[in-house]
mmCIF file of C-alpha atoms and ligand atoms in Angstrom:
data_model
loop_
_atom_site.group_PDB
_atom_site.id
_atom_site.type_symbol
_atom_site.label_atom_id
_atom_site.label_comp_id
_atom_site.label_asym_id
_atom_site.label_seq_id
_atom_site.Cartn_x
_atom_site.Cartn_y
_atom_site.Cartn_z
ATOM 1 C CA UNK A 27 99.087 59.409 100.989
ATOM 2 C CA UNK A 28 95.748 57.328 100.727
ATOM 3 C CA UNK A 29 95.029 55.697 103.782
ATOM 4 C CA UNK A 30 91.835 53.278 104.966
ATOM 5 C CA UNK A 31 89.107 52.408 102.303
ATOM 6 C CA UNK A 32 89.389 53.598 99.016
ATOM 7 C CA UNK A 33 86.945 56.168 97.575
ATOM 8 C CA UNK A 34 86.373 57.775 94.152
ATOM 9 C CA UNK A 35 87.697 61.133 93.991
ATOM 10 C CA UNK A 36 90.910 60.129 96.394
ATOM 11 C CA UNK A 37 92.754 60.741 92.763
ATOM 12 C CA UNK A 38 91.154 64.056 92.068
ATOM 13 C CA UNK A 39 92.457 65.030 95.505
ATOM 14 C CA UNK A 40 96.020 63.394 94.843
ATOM 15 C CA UNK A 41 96.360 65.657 91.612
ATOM 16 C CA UNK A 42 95.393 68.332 92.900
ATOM 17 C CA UNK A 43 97.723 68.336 96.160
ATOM 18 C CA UNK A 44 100.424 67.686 94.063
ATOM 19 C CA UNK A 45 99.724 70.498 90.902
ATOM 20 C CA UNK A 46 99.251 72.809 94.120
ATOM 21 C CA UNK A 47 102.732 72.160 94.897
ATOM 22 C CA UNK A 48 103.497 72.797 91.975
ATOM 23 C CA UNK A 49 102.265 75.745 91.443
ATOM 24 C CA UNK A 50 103.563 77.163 94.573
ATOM 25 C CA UNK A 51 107.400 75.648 93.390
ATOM 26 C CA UNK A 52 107.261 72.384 96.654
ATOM 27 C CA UNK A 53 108.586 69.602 95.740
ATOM 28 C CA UNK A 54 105.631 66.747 96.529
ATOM 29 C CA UNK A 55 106.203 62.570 96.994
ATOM 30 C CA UNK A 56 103.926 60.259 96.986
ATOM 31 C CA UNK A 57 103.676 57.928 99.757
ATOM 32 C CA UNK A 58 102.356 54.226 98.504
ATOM 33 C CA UNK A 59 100.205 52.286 100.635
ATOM 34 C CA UNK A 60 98.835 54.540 103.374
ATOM 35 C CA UNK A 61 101.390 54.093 106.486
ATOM 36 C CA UNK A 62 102.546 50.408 105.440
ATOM 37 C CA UNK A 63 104.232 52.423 102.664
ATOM 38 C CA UNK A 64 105.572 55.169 105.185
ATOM 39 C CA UNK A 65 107.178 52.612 107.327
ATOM 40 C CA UNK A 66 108.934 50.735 104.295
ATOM 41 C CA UNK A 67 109.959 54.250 102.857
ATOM 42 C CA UNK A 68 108.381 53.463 99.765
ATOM 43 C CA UNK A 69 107.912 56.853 98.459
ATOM 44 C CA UNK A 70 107.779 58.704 94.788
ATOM 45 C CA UNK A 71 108.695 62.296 93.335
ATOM 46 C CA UNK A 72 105.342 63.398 91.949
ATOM 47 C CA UNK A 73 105.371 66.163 89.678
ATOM 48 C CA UNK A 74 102.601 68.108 87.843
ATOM 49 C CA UNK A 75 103.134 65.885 84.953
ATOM 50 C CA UNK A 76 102.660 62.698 87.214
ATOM 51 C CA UNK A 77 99.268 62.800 87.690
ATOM 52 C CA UNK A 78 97.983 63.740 84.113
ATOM 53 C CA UNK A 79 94.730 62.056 83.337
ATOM 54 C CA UNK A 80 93.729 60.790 86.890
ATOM 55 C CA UNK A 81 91.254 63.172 87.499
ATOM 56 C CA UNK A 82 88.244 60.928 86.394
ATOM 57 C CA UNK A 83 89.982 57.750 87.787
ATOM 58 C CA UNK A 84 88.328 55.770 90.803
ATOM 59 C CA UNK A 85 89.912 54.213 93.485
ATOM 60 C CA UNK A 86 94.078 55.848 94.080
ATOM 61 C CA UNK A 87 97.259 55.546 91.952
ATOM 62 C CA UNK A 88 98.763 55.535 95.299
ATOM 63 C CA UNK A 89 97.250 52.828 96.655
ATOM 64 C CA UNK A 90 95.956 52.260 99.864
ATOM 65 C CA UNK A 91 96.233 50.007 103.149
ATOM 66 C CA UNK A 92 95.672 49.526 106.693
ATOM 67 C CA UNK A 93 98.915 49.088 108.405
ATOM 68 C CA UNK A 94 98.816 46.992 111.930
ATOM 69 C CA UNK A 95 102.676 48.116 112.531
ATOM 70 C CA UNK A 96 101.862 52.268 112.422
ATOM 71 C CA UNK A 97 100.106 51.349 115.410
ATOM 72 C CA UNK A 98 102.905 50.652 117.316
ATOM 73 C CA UNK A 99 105.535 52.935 118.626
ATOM 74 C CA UNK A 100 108.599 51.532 116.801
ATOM 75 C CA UNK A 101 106.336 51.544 113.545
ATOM 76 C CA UNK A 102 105.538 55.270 113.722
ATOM 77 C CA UNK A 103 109.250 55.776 114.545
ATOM 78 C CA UNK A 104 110.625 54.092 111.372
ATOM 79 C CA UNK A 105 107.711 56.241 109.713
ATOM 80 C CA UNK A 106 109.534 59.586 111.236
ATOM 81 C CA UNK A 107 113.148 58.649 110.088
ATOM 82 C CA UNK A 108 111.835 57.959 106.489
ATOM 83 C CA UNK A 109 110.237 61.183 106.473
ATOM 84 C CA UNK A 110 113.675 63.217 107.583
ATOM 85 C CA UNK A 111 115.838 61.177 105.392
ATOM 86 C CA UNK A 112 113.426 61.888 102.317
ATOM 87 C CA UNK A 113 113.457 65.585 103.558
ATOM 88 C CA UNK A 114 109.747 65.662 103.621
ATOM 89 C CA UNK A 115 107.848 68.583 105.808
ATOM 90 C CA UNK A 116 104.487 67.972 106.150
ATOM 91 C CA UNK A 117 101.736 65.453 105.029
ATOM 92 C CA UNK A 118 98.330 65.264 103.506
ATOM 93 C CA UNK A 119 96.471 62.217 104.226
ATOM 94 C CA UNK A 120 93.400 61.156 102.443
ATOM 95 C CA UNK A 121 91.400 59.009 104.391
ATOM 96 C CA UNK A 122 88.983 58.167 107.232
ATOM 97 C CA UNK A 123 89.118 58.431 110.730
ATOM 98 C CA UNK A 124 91.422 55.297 111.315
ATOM 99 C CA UNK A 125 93.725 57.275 109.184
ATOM 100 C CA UNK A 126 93.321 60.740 111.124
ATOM 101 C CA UNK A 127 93.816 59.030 114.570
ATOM 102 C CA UNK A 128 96.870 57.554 113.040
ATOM 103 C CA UNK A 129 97.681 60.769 112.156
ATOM 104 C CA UNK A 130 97.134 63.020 115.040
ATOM 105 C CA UNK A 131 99.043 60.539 117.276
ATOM 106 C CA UNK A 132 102.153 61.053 115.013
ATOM 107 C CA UNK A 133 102.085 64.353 115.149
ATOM 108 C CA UNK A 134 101.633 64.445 118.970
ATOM 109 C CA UNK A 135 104.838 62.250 118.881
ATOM 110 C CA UNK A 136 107.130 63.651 116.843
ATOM 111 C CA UNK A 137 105.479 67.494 115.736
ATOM 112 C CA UNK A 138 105.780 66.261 112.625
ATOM 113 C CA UNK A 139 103.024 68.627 110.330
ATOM 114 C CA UNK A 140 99.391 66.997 109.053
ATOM 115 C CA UNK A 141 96.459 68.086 107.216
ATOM 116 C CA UNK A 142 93.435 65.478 106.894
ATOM 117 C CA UNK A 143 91.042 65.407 103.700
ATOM 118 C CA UNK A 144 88.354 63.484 104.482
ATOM 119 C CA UNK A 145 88.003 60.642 102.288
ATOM 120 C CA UNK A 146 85.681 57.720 102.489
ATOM 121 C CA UNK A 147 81.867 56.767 100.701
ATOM 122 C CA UNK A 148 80.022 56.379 104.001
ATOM 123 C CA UNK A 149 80.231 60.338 105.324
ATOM 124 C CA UNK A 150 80.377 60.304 108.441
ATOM 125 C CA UNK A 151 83.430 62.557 109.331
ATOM 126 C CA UNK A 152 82.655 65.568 111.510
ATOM 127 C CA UNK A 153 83.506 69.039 110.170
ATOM 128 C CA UNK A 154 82.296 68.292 106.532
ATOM 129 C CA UNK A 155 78.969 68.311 105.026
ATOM 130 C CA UNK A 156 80.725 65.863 101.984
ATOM 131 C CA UNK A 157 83.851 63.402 102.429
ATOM 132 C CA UNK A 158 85.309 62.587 98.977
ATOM 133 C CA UNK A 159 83.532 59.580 97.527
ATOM 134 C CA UNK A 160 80.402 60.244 99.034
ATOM 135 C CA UNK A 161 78.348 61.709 96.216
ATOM 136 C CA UNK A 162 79.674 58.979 93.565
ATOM 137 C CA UNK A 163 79.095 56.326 95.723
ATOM 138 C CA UNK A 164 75.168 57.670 96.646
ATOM 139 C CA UNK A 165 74.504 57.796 92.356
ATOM 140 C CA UNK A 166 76.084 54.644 91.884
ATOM 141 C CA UNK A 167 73.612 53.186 94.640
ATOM 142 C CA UNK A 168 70.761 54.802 92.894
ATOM 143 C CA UNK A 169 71.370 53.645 89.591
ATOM 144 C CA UNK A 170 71.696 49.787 91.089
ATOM 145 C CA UNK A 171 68.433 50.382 92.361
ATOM 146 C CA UNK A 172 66.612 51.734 89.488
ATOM 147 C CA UNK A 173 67.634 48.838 87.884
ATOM 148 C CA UNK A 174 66.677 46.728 90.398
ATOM 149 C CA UNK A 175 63.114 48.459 90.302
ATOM 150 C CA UNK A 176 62.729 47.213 86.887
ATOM 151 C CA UNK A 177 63.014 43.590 87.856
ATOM 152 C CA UNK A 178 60.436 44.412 90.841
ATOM 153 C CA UNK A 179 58.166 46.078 89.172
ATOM 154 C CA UNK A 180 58.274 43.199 86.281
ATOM 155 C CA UNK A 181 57.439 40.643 88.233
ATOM 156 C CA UNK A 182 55.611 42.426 91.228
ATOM 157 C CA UNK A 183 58.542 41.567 93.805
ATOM 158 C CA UNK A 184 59.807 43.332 96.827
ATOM 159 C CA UNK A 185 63.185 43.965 97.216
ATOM 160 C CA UNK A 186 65.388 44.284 100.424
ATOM 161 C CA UNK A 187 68.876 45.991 99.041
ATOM 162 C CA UNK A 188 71.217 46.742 100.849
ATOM 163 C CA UNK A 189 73.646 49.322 100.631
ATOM 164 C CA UNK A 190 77.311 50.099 102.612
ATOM 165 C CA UNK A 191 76.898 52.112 105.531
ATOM 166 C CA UNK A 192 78.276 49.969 109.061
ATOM 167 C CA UNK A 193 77.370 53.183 111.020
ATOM 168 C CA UNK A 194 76.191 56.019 108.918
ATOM 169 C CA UNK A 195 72.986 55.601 107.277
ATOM 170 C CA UNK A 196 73.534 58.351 104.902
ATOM 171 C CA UNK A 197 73.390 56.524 101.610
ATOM 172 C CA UNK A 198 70.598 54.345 102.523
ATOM 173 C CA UNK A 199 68.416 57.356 103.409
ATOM 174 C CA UNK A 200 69.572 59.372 100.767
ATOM 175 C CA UNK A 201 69.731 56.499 97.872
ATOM 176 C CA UNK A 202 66.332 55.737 99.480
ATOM 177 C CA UNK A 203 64.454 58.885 98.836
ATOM 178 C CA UNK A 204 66.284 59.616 95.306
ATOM 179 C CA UNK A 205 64.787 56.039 94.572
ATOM 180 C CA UNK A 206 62.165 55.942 95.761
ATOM 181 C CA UNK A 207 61.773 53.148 98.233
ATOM 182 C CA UNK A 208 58.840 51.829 100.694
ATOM 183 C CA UNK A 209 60.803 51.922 103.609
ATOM 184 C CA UNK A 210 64.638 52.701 104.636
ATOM 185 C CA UNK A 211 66.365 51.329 107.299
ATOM 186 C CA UNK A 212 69.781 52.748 108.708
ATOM 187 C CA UNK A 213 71.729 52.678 112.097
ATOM 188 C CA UNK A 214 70.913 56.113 113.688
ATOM 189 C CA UNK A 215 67.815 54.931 114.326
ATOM 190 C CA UNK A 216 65.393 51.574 115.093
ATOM 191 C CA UNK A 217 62.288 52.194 113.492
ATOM 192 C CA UNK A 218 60.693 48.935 114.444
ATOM 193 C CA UNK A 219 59.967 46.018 112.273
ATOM 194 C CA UNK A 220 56.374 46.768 112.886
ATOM 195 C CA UNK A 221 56.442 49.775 110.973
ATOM 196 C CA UNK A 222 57.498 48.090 108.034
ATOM 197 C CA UNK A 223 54.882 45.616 107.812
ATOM 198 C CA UNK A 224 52.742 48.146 108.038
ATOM 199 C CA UNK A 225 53.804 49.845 105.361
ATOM 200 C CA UNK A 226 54.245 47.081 103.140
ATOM 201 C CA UNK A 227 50.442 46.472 103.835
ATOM 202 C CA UNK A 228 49.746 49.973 103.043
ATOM 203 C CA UNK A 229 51.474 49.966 100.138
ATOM 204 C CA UNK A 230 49.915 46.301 98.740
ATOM 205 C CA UNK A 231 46.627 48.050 100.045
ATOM 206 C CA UNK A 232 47.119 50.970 98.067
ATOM 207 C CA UNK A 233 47.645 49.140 94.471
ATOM 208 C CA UNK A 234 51.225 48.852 94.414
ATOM 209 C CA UNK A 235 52.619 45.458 93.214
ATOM 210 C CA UNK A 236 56.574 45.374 93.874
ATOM 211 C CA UNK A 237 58.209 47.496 96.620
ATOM 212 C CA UNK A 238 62.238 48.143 97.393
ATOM 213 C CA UNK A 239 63.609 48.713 101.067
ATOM 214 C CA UNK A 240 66.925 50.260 101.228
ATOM 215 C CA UNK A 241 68.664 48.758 103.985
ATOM 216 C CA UNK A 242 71.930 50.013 105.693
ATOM 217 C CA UNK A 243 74.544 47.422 106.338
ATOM 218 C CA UNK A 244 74.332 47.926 109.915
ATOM 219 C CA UNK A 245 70.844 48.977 110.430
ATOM 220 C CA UNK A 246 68.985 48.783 113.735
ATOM 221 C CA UNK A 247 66.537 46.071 113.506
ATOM 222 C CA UNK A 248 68.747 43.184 115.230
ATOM 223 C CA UNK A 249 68.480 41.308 111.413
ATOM 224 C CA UNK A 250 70.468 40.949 108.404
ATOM 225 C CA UNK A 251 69.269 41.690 105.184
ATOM 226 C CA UNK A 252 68.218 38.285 104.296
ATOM 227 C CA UNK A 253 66.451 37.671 108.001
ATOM 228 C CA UNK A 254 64.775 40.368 106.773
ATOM 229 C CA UNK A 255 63.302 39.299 104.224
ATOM 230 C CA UNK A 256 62.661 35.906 105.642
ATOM 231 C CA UNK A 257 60.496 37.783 108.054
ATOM 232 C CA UNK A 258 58.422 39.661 105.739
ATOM 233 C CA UNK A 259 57.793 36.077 104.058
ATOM 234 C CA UNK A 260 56.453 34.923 107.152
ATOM 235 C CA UNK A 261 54.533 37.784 108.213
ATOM 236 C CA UNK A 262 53.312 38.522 104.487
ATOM 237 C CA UNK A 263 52.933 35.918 102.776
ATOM 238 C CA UNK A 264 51.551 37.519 99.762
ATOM 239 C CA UNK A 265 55.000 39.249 98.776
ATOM 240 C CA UNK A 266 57.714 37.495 96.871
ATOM 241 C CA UNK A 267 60.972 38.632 98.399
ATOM 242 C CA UNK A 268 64.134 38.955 97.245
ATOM 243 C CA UNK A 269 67.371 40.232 98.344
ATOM 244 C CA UNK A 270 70.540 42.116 96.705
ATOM 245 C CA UNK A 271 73.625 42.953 98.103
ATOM 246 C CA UNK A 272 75.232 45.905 96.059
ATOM 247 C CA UNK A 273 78.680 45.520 98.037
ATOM 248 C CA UNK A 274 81.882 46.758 96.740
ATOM 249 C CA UNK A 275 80.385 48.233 93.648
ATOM 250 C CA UNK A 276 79.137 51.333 95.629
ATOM 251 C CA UNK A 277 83.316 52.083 96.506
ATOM 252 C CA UNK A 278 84.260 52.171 92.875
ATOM 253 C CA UNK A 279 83.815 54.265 89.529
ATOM 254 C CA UNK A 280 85.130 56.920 88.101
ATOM 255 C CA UNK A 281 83.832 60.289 90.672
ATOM 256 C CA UNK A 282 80.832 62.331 90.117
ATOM 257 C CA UNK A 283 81.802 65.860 89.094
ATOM 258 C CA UNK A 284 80.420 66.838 92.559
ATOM 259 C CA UNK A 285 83.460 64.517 94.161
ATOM 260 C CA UNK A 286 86.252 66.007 91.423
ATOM 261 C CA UNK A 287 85.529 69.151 92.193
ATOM 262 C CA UNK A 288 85.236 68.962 96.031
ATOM 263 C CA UNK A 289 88.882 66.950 95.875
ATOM 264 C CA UNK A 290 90.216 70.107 93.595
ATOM 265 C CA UNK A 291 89.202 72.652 96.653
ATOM 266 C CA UNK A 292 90.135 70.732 99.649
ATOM 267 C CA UNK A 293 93.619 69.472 97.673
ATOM 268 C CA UNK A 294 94.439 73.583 97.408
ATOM 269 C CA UNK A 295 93.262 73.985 101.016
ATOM 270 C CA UNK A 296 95.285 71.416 102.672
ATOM 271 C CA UNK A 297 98.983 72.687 100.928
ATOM 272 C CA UNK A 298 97.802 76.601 101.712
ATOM 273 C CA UNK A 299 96.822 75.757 104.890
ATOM 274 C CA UNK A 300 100.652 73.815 105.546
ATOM 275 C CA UNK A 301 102.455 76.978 103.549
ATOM 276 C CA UNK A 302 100.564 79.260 106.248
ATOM 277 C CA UNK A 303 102.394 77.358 109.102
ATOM 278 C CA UNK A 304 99.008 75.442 110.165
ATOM 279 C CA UNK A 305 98.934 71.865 110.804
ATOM 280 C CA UNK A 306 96.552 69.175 112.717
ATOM 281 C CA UNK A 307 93.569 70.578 110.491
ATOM 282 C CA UNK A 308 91.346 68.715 108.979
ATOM 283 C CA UNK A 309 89.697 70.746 105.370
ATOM 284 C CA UNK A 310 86.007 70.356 104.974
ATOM 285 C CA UNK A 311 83.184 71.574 102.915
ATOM 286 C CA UNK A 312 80.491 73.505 105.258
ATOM 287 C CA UNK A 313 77.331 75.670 103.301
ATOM 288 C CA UNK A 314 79.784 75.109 100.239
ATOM 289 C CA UNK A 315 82.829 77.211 101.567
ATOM 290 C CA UNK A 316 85.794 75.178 102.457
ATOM 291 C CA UNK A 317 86.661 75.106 106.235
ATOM 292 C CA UNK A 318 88.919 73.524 108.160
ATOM 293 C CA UNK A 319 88.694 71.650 111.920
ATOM 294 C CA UNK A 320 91.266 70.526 113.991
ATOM 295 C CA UNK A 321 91.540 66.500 113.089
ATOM 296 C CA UNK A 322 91.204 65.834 116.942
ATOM 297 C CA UNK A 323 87.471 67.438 116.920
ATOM 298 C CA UNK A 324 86.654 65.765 113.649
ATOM 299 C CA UNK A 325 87.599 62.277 114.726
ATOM 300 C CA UNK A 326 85.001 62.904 118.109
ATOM 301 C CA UNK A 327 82.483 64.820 116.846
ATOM 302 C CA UNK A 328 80.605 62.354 115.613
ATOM 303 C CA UNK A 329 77.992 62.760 112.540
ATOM 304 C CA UNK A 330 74.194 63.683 112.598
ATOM 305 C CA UNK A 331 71.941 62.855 110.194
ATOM 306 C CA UNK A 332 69.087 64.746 108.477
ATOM 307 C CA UNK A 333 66.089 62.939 109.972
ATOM 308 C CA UNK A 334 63.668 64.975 108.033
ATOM 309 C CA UNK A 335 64.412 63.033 104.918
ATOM 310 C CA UNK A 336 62.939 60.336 106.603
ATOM 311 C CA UNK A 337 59.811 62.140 106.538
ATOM 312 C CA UNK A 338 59.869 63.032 103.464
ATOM 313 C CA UNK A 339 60.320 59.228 102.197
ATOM 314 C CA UNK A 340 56.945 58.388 104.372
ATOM 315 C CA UNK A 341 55.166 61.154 102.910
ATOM 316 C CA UNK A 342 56.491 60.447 99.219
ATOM 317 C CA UNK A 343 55.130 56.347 99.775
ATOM 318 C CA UNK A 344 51.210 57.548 100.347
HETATM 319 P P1 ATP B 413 87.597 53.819 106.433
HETATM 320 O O1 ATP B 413 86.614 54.885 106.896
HETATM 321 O O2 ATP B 413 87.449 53.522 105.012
HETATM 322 O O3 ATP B 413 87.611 52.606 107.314
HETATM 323 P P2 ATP B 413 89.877 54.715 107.884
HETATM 324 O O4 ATP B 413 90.896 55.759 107.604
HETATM 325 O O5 ATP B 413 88.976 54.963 109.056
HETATM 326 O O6 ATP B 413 89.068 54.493 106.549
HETATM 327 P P3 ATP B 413 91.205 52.555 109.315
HETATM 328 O O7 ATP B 413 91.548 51.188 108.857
HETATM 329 O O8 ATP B 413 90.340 52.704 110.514
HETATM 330 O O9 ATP B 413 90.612 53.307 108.043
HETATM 331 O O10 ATP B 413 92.578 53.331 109.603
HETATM 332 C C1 ATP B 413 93.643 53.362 108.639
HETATM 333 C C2 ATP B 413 94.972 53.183 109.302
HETATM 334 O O11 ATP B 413 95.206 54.257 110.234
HETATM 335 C C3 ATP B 413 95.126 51.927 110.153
HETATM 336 O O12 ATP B 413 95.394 50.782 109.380
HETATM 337 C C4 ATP B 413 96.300 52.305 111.047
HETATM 338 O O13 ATP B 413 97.523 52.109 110.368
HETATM 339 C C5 ATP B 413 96.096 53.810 111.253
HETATM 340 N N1 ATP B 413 95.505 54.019 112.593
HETATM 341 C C6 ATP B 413 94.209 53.937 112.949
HETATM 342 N N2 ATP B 413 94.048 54.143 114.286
HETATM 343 C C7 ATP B 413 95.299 54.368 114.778
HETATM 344 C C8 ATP B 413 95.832 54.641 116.079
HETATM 345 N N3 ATP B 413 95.042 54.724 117.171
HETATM 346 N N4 ATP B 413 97.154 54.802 116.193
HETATM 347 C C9 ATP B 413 97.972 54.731 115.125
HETATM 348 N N5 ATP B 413 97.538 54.463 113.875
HETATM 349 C C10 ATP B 413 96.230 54.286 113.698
#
């Protein structure tokens, strides 16, 4: 199943789940709509022919949901019987944490086997360096903003965008150094509003006429993205601000190969790991080797970010 926010590459991971089956002679179903479509029962056969030319697809054949009622205790328990009557073993869900906590308490419940793959744009699962979606949605962020450079550099503007990311600032700092922008503001960390204006000033100083600021959607600084740039207005009068909201964009498109391939590994993993007798893992990519974590650890643990990339933005804005 697909569960939470969709992501490019949850299809690439889909396929290859089920041609892994396949090859190994399981049967495989596909469960629609995350666990809405688990309580309902609303389940297909899925054979290696089913999921021809998905591979390059974005967001999941499947489809995806977030279900209030798998929450509850006679929700998951509907879930269960569907599963026995359907003669289903084990499950892989694709997903975020919502999803994994979902899943770990119905496995506590009922033993019933899991494996996680870590699906969603904003990476910020524990136990991967990559969640599936992650690399397509960075490119498409920095292609928006090269674009968006051309308007600011046309008509010597500064641009506040802002990119997804409620808690994770990895695609604004990483979109932020691959496009070069001023400044970058994300939620690990409050930088100070101070800092900014000073390096607008340095940068107006320096000869530069238009400017971008990559902004996370739930950055530090206490403002939105447009108080933002209402702020800079006041305090700098000499820019011309504007503001762009690249939104649900950044979630679709067909994946990156980076994304198709890492869904092709951890969709192997995840049925080798259930034929093995293992369950309540989570797979992962670490130093490019696929790993695995139990889902309880990856749910807490939590995700650091590389703060030297911040340093390397100020030293690339001199
Ligand atoms: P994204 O990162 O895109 O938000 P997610 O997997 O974290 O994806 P959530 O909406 O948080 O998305 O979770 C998906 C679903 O997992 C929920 O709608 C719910 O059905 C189930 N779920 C989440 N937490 C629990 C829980 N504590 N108990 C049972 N089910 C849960």
């Amino acid at each position: 199943m697909t569960s939470g926010g969709d992501a490019p590459g949850m299809n690439a991971a889909i396929r290859s789940v089920v041609r892994t089956c396949a090859y190994y002679s399981i049967a495989c179903a596909g469960i629609y709509r995350g666990y809405e479509g688990l309580i309902e029962g609303d389940f297909i056969e899925l054979t290696a022919r089913s999921v021809n030319n998905i591979i390059n697809k974005g967001g999941t054949i499947l489809k995806s949901a977030r279900s209030k009622e798998f929450r509850t205790k006679e929700g998951r328990q509907k879930a269960y019987e569907h599963l026995r009557k359907n003669k289903i073993d084990a499950m892989v869900v694709i997903g975020g944490d919502g999803s994994f906590t979902g899943a770990v308490v119905f496995n506590e419940e009922f033993n019933f086997p899991v494996i996680g793959i870590p699906g969603t744009i904003d990476n910020d699962i524990f136990g991967t360096s990559h969640t599936l979606g992650y690399d397509t949605a960075l490119n498409t962020a920095v292609e928006a903003i090269d674009k968006i450079r051309d308007t600011a550099s046309s008509h010597n503007r500064l641009f506040f965008v802002e990119v997804m990311g409620r808690d994770a600032g990895f695609i604004a700092l990483n979109a932020g150094v691959g496009a070069g922008a001023e400044e970058i503001l994300i939620p690990e960390e409050d930088l100070g509003l101070d800092r900014m204006l000073e390096s607008l000033k340095k940068s107006r100083r320096a000869g530069k006429s238009s400017s971008i600021v990559v902004v996370a959607e739930g950055d530090k600084s206490g403002k939105n993205v447009y108080e933002l740039a209402e702020y800079v207005e006041e305090n700098l009068p000499e820019y011309e601000v504007r503001v762009s909201v690249l939104g649900h964009m950044q979630r679709g498109g067909s994946p990156s190969c980076f994304d198709r391939v890492l869904a092709s590994r951890l969709g192997v993993k995840s049925v080798e790991l259930l034929l093995d007798g293992q369950t309540n893992l989570m797979v992962g990519l670490k130093n490019n080797e696929v790993i695995s974590t139990s889902i309880a650890e990856a749910i807490k643990g939590g995700h650091t970010i590389n703060m030297e990339l911040l340093r390397v933005s100020d030293i690339m804005t001199t």
